[in-house]
mmCIF file of C-alpha atoms in Angstrom:
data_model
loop_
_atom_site.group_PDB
_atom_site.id
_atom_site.type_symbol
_atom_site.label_atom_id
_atom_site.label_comp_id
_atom_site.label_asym_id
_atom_site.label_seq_id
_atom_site.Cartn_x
_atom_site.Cartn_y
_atom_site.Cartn_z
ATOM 1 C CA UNK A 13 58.970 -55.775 15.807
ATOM 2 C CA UNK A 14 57.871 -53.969 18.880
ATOM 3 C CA UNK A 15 53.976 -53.559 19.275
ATOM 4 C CA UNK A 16 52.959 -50.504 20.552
ATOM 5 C CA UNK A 17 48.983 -49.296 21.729
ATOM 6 C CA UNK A 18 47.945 -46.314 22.263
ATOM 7 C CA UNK A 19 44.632 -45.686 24.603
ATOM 8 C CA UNK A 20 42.987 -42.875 25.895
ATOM 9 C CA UNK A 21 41.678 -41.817 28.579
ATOM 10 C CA UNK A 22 39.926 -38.238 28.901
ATOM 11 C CA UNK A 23 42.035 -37.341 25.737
ATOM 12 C CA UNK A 24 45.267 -38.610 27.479
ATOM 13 C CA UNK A 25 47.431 -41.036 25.698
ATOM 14 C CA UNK A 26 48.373 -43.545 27.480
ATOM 15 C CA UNK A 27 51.076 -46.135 25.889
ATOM 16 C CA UNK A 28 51.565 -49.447 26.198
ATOM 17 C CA UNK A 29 53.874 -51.999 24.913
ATOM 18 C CA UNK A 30 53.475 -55.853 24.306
ATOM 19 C CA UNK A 31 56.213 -57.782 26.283
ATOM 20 C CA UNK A 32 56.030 -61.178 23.413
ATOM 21 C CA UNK A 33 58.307 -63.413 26.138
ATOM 22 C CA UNK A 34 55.806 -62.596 29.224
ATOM 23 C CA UNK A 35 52.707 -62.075 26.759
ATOM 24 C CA UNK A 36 51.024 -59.094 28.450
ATOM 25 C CA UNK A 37 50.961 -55.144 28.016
ATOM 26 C CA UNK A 38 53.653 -52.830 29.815
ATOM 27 C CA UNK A 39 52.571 -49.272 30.255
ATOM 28 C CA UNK A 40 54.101 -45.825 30.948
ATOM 29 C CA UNK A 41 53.491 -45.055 34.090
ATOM 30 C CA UNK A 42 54.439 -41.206 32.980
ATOM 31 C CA UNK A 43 51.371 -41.419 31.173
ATOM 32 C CA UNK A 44 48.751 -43.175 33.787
ATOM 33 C CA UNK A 45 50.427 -39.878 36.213
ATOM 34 C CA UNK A 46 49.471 -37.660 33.620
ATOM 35 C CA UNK A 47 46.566 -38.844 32.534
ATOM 36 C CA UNK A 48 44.800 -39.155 36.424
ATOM 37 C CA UNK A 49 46.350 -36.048 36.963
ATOM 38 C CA UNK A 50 45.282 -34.311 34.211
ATOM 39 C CA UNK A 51 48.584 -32.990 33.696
ATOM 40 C CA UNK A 52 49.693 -31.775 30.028
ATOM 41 C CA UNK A 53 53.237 -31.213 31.246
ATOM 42 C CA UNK A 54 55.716 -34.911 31.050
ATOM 43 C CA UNK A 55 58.257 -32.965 32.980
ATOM 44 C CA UNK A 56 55.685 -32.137 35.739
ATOM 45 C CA UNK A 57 53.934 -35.618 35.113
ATOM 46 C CA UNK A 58 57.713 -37.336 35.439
ATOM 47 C CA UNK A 59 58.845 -35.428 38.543
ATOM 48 C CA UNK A 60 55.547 -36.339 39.869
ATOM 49 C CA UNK A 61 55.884 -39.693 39.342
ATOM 50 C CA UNK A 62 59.581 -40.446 41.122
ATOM 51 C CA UNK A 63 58.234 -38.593 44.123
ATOM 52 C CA UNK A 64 54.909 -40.576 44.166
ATOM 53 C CA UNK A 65 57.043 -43.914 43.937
ATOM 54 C CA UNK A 66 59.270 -43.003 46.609
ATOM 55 C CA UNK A 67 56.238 -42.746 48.934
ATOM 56 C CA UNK A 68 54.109 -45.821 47.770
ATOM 57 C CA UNK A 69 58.079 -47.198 48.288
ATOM 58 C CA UNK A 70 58.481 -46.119 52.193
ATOM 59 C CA UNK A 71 54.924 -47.663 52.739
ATOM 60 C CA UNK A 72 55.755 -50.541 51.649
ATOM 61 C CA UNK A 73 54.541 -50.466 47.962
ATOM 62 C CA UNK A 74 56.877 -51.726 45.159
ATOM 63 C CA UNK A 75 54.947 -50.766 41.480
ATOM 64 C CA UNK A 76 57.926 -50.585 39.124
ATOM 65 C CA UNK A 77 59.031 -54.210 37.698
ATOM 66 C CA UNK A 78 62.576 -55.154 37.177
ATOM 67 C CA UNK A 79 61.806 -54.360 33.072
ATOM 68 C CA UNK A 80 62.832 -50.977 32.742
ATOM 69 C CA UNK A 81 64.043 -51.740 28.790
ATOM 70 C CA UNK A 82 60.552 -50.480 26.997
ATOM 71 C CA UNK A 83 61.245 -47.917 24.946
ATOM 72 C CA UNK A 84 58.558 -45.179 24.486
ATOM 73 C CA UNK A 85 58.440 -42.077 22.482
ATOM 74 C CA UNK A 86 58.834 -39.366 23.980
ATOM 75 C CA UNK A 87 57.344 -35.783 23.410
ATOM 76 C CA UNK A 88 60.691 -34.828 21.129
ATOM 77 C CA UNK A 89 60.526 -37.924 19.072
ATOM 78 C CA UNK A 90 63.282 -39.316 20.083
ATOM 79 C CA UNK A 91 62.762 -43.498 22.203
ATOM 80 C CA UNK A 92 63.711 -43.971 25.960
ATOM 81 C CA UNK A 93 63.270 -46.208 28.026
ATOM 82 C CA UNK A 94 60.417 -45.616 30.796
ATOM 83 C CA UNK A 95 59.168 -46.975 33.987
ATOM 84 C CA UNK A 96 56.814 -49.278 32.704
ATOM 85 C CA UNK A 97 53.799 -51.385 35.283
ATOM 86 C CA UNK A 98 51.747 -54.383 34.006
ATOM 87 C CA UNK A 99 47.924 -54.564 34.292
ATOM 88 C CA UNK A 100 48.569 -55.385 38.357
ATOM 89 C CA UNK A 101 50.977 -52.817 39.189
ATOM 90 C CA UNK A 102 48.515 -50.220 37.341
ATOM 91 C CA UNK A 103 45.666 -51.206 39.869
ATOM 92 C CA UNK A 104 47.596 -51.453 42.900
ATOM 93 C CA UNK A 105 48.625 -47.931 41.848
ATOM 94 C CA UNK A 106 45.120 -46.514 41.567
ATOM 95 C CA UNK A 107 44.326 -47.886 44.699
ATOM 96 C CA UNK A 108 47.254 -46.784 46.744
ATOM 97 C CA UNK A 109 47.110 -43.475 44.974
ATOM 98 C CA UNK A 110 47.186 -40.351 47.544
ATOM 99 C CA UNK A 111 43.773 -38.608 46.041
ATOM 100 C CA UNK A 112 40.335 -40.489 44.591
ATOM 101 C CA UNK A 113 41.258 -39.007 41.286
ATOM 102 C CA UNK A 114 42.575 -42.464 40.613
ATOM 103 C CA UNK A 115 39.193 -44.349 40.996
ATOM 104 C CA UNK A 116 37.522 -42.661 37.505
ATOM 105 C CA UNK A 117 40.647 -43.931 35.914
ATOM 106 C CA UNK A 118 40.710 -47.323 37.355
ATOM 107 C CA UNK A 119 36.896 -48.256 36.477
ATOM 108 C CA UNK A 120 38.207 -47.003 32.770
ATOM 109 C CA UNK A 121 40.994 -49.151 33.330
ATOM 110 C CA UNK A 122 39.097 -52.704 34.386
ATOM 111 C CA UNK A 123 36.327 -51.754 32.034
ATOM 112 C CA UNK A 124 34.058 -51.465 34.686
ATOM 113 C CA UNK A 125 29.922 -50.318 33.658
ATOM 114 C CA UNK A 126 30.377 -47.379 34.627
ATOM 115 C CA UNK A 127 32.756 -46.571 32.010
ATOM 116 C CA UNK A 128 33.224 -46.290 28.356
ATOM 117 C CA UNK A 129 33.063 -49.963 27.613
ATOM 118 C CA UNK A 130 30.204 -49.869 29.941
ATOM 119 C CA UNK A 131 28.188 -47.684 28.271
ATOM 120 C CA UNK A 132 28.906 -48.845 24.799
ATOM 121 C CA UNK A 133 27.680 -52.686 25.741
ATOM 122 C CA UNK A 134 24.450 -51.124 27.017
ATOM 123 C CA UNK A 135 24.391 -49.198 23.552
ATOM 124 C CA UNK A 136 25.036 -52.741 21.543
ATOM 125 C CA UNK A 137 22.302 -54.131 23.135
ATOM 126 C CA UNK A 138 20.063 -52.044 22.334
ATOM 127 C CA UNK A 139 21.446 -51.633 18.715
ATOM 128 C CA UNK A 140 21.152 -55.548 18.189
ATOM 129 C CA UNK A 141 17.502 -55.475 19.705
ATOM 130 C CA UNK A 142 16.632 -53.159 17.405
ATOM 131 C CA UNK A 143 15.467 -53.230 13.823
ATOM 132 C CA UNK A 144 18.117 -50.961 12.860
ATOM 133 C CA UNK A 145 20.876 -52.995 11.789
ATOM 134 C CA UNK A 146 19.157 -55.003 9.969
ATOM 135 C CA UNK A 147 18.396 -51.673 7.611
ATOM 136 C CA UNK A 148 22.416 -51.143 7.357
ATOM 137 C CA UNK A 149 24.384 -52.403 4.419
ATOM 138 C CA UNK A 150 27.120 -53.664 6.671
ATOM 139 C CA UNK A 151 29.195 -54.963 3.503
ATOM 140 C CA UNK A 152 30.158 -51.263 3.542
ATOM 141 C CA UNK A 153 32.829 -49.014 5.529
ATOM 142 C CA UNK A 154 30.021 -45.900 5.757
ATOM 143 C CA UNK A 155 27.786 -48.286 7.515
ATOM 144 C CA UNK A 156 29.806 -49.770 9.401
ATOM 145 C CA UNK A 157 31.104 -46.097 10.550
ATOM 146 C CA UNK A 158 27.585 -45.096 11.240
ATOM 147 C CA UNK A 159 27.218 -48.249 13.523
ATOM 148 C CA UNK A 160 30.383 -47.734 15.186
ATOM 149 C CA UNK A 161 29.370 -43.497 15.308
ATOM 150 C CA UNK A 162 25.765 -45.170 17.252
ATOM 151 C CA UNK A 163 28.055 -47.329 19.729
ATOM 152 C CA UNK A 164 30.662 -44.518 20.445
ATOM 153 C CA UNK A 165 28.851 -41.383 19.707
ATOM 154 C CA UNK A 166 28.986 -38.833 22.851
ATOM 155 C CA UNK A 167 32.208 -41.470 24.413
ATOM 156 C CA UNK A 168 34.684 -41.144 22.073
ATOM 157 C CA UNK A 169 35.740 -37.876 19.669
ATOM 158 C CA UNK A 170 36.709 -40.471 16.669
ATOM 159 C CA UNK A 171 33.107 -42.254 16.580
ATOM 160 C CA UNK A 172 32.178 -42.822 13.227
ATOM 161 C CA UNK A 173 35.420 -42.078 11.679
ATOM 162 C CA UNK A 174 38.234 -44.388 10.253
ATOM 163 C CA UNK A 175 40.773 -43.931 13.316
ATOM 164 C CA UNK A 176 44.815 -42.754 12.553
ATOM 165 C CA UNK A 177 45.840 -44.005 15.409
ATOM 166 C CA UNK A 178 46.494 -47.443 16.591
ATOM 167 C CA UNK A 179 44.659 -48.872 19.551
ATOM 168 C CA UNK A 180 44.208 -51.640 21.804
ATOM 169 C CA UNK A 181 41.986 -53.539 24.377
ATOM 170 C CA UNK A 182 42.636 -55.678 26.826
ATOM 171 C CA UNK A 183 45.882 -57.889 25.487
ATOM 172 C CA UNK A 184 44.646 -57.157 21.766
ATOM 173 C CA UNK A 185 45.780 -55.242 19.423
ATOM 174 C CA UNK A 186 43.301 -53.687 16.589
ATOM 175 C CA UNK A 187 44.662 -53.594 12.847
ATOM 176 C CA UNK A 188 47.406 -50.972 12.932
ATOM 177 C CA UNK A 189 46.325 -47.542 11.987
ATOM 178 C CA UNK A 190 48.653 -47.666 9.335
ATOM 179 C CA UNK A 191 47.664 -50.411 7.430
ATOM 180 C CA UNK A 192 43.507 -49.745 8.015
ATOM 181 C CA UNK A 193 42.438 -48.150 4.495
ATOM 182 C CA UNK A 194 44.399 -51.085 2.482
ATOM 183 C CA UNK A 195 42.917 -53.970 4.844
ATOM 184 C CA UNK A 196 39.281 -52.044 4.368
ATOM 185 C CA UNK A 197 39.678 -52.059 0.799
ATOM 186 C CA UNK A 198 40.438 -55.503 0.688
ATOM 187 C CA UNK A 199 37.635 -56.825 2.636
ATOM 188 C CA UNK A 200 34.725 -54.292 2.075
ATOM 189 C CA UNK A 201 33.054 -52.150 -0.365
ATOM 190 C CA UNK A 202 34.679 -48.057 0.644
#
């Protein structure tokens, strides 16, 4: 079985695949175009994409692996295979990339303090300083959404509420969307 993340960025999916035999994340590098370019359109995002490797190409910049075999989903529903760059070839892309719209997505990328992650430690920290937690029934999913809404609130558009779709950090992946209400019911109090 084929894992698959999904992450966003500004409200931009970007996918990513788990290669088992090389045990790190592949993504679409359709998605990382259209997600620093803010671009809604895959066409646009893919035509933008074979011209952009051509030139990192002629200077001397090779991004794409030799694995072209992950298989995404595309817009239509329908799976095909995608240009797909590991966590190196994604920064070596943000830095070679012709415009600084790259650097907001690479700090979001590296989980850098300036970004999400960032700002949700800083949040933690003050949470578990606080007296607050210790107030919270955390045996129960609405308290542990209203922690999670604290932590996320302002960052993310899902804060607070039991997520549909599955997600990842880093080379983990968080219980499938799929499967969250039965594993919730099974180890907490809804």
């Amino acid at each position: 079985m084929t894992k698959i993340s999904i992450r966003f960025y500004n409200d931009r999916e970007v996918r990513a695949v788990w290669d088992e035999e090389n045990s790190k994340w592949w993504f679409s590098a359709i998605d990382i175009i259209r997600a620093i370019n803010e671009e809604t359109d895959y066409v646009k995002a893919g035509n933008y994409w074979r011209w952009l490797k051509k030139k990192l190409a002629a200077d001397g910049v090779q991004l794409v692996s030799v694995t072209h075999d992950f298989k995404f989903e595309a817009p239509d529903g329908k799976k095909r295979a995608a240009d797909a760059l590991d966590n190196e070839c994604v920064q070596i892309l943000a830095k070679h990339y012709p415009n600084n719209k790259a650097n907001e997505f690479l700090d979001w990328f590296t989980y850098s303090d300036n970004t999400i992650d960032g700002q949700s430690r800083k949040k933690a920290y003050t949470l578990w300083e606080s007296d607050l937690v210790a107030d919270k029934d955390v045996g129960k999913v609405k308290s542990l959404q209203q922690i999670h809404a604290y932590l996320f609130g302002g960052l993310y558009d899902f804060a607070g509420k039991i997520r549909t779709k599955t997600i990842a950090k880093g080379n983990t992946l968080f219980c499938p969307a799929e499967h969250l209400h039965n594993y919730l019911k099974l180890v907490m109090v809804i």
